[in-house]
mmCIF file of C-alpha atoms in Angstrom:
data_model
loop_
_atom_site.group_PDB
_atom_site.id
_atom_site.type_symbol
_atom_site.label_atom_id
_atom_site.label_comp_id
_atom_site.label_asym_id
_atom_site.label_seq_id
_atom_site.Cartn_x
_atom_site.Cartn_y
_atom_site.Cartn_z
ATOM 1 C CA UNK A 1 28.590 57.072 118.694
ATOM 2 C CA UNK A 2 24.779 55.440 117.669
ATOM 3 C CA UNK A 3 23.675 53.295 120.202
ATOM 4 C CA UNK A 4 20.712 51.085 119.015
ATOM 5 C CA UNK A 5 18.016 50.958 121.755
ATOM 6 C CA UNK A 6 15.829 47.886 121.784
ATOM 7 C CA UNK A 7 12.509 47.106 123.761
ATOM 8 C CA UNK A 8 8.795 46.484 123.804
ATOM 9 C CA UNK A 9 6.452 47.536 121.231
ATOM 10 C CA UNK A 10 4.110 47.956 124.411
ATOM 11 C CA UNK A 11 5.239 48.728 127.580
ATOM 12 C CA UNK A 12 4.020 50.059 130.895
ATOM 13 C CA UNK A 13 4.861 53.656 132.463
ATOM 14 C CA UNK A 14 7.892 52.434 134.107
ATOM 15 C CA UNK A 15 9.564 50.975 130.752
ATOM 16 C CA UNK A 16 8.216 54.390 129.126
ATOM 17 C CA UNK A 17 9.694 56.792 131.753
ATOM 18 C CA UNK A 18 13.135 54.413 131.639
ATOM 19 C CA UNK A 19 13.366 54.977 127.878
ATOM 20 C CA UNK A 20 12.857 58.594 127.706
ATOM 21 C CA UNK A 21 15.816 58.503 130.107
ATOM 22 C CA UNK A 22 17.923 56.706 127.987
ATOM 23 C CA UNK A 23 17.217 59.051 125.236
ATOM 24 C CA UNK A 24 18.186 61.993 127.119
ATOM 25 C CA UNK A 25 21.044 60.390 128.689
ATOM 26 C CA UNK A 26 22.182 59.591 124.796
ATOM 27 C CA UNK A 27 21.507 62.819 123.418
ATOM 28 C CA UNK A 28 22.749 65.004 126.092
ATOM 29 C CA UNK A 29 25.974 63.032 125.337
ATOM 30 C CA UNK A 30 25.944 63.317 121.723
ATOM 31 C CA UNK A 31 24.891 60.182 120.763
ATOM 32 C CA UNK A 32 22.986 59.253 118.179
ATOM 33 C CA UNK A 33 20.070 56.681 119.014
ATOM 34 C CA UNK A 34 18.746 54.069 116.395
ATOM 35 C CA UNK A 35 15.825 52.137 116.824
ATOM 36 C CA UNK A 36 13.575 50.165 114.948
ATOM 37 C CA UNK A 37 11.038 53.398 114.595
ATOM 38 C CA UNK A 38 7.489 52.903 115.825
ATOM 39 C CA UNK A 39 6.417 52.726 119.688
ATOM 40 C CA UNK A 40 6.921 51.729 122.814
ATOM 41 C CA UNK A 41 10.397 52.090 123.949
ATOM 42 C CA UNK A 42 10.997 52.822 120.165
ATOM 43 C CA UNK A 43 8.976 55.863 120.708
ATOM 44 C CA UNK A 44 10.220 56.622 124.128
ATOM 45 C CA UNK A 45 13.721 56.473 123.977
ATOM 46 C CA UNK A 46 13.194 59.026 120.510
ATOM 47 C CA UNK A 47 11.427 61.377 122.288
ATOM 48 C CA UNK A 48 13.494 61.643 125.261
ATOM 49 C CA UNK A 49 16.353 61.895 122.538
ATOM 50 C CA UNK A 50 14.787 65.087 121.166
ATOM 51 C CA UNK A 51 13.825 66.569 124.260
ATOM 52 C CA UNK A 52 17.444 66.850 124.581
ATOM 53 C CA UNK A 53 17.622 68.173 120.884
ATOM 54 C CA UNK A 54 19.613 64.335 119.619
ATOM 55 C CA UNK A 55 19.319 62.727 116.712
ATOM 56 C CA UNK A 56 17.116 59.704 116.335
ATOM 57 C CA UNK A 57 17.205 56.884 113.089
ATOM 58 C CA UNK A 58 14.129 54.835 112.779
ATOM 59 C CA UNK A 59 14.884 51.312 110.747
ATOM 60 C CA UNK A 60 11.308 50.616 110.150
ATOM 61 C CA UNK A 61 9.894 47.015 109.275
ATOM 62 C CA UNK A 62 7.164 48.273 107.257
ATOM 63 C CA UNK A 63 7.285 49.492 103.695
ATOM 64 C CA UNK A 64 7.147 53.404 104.755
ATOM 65 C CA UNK A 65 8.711 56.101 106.054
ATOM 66 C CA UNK A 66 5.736 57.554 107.158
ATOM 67 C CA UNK A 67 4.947 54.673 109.662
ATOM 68 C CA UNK A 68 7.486 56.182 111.781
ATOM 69 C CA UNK A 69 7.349 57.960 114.902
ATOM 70 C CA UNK A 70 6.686 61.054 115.356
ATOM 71 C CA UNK A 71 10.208 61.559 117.291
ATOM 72 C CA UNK A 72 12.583 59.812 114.133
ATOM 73 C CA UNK A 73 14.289 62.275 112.559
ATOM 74 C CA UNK A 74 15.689 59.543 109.807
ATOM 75 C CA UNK A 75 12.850 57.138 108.953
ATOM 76 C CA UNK A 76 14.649 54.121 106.818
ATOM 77 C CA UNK A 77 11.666 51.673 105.588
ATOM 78 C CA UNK A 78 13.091 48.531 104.758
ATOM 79 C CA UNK A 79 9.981 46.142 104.365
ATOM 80 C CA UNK A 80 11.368 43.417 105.957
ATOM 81 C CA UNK A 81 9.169 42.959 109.152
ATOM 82 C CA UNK A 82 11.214 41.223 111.847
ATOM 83 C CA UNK A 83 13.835 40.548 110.088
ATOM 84 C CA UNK A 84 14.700 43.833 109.712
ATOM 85 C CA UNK A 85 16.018 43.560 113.440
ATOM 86 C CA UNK A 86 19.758 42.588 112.774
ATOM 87 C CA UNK A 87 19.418 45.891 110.840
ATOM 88 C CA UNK A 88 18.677 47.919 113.966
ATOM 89 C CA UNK A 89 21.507 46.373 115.771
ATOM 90 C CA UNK A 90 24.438 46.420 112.950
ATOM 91 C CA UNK A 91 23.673 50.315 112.836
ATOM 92 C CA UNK A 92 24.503 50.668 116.329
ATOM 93 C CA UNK A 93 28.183 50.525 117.844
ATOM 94 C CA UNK A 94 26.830 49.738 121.469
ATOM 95 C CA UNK A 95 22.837 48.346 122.689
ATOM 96 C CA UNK A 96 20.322 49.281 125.197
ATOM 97 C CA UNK A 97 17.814 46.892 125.606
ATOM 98 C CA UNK A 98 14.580 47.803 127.817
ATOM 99 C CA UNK A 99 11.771 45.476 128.722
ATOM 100 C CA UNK A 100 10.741 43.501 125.630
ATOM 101 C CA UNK A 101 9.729 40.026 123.924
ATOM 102 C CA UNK A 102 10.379 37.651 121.440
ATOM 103 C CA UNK A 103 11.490 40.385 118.718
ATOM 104 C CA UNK A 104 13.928 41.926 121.741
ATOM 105 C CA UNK A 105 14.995 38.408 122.274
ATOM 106 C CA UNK A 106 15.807 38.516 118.700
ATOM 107 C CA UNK A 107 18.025 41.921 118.593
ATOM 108 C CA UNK A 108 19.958 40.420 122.201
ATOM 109 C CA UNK A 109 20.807 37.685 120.181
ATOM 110 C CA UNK A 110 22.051 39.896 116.510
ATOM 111 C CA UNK A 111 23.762 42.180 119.424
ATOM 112 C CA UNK A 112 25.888 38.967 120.594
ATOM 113 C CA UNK A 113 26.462 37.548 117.065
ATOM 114 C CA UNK A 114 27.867 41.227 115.828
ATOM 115 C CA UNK A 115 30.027 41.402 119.274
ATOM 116 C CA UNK A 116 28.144 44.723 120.437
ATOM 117 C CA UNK A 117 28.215 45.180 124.218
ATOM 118 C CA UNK A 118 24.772 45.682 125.295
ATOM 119 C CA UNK A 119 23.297 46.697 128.676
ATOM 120 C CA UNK A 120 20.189 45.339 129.913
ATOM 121 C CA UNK A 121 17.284 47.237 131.784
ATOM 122 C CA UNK A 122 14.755 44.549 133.148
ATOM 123 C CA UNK A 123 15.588 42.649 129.812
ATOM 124 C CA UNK A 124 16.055 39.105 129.163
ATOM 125 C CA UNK A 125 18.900 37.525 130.911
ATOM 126 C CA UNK A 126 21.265 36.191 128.830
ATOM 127 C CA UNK A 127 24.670 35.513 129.006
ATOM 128 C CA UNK A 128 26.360 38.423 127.190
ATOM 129 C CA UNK A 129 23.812 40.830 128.552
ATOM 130 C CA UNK A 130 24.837 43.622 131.055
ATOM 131 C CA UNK A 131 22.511 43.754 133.581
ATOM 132 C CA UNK A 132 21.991 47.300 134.802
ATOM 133 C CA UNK A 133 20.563 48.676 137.439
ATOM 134 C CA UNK A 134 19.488 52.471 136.000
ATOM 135 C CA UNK A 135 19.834 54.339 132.896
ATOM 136 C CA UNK A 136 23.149 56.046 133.938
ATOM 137 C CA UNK A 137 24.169 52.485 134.298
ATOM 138 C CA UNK A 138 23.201 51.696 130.951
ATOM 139 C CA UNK A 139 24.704 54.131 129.252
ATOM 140 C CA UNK A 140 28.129 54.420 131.258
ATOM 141 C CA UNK A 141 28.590 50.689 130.637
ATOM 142 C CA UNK A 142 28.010 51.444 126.616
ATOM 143 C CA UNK A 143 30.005 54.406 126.570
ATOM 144 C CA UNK A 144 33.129 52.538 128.300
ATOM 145 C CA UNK A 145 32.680 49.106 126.263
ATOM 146 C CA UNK A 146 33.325 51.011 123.702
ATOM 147 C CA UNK A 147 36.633 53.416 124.370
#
């Protein structure tokens, strides 16, 4: 399945190493992981993803394909800044959220209007939000909200 992974634009080594581990975790399981394509857990999650030789999309805000990450293997520019967000999360079948602010905030809340189980990793806590205590967690809960 693709399993949109959501988070910071800026994070801290903890949030970085968590993401990688998602990535792997997805890829190693042959999931694909979408993202919104520049850093931060964007960038994290897509190179943990290919260190485990997965396939990463990048649903960028800017304009450019090129602004992507160095770790998307499918760079879709859409121009649509934020709003490009509901994007990220209707190409998913299942969301990972790590860390994150306001734009996060934004993708929890397109994950609940599309009815997309989503796990949380020290993420905002909102009703409809699996809380989640590792990346294993994360992506077993995922991977069995959606059998």
């Amino acid at each position: 399945m693709r399993v949109s992974v959501i988070g910071g634009s800026r994070i801290g080594p903890s949030d970085e190493a968590t993401a990688v581990e998602v990535g792997k975790l997805l890829a190693q399981r042959g999931h694909t992981v979408v993202c919104g394509g520049l850093g931060g857990v964007m960038e994290a999650v897509c190179r943990g993803a290919k260190e485990a030789e997965g396939t990463t999309i990048g649903i960028l805000p800017t304009e450019w394909r090129t602004d992507a990450n160095e770790y998307v293997d499918v760079a879709i520019a859409t121009g649509l800044g934020h709003a490009r967000n509901g994007l990220v999360v209707m190409n998913g079948d299942a969301v990972v959220a790590i860390d994150g602010g306001g734009g996060t905030l934004t993708e929890v809340g397109y994950s609940l209007v599309f009815d997309k189980p989503i796990a949380g990793l020290g993420t905002h806590d909102v009703e409809g939000v699996e809380a989640c205590a590792t990346p294993e967690e994360a992506v077993q809960f995922v991977e069995s909200a959606r059998e």
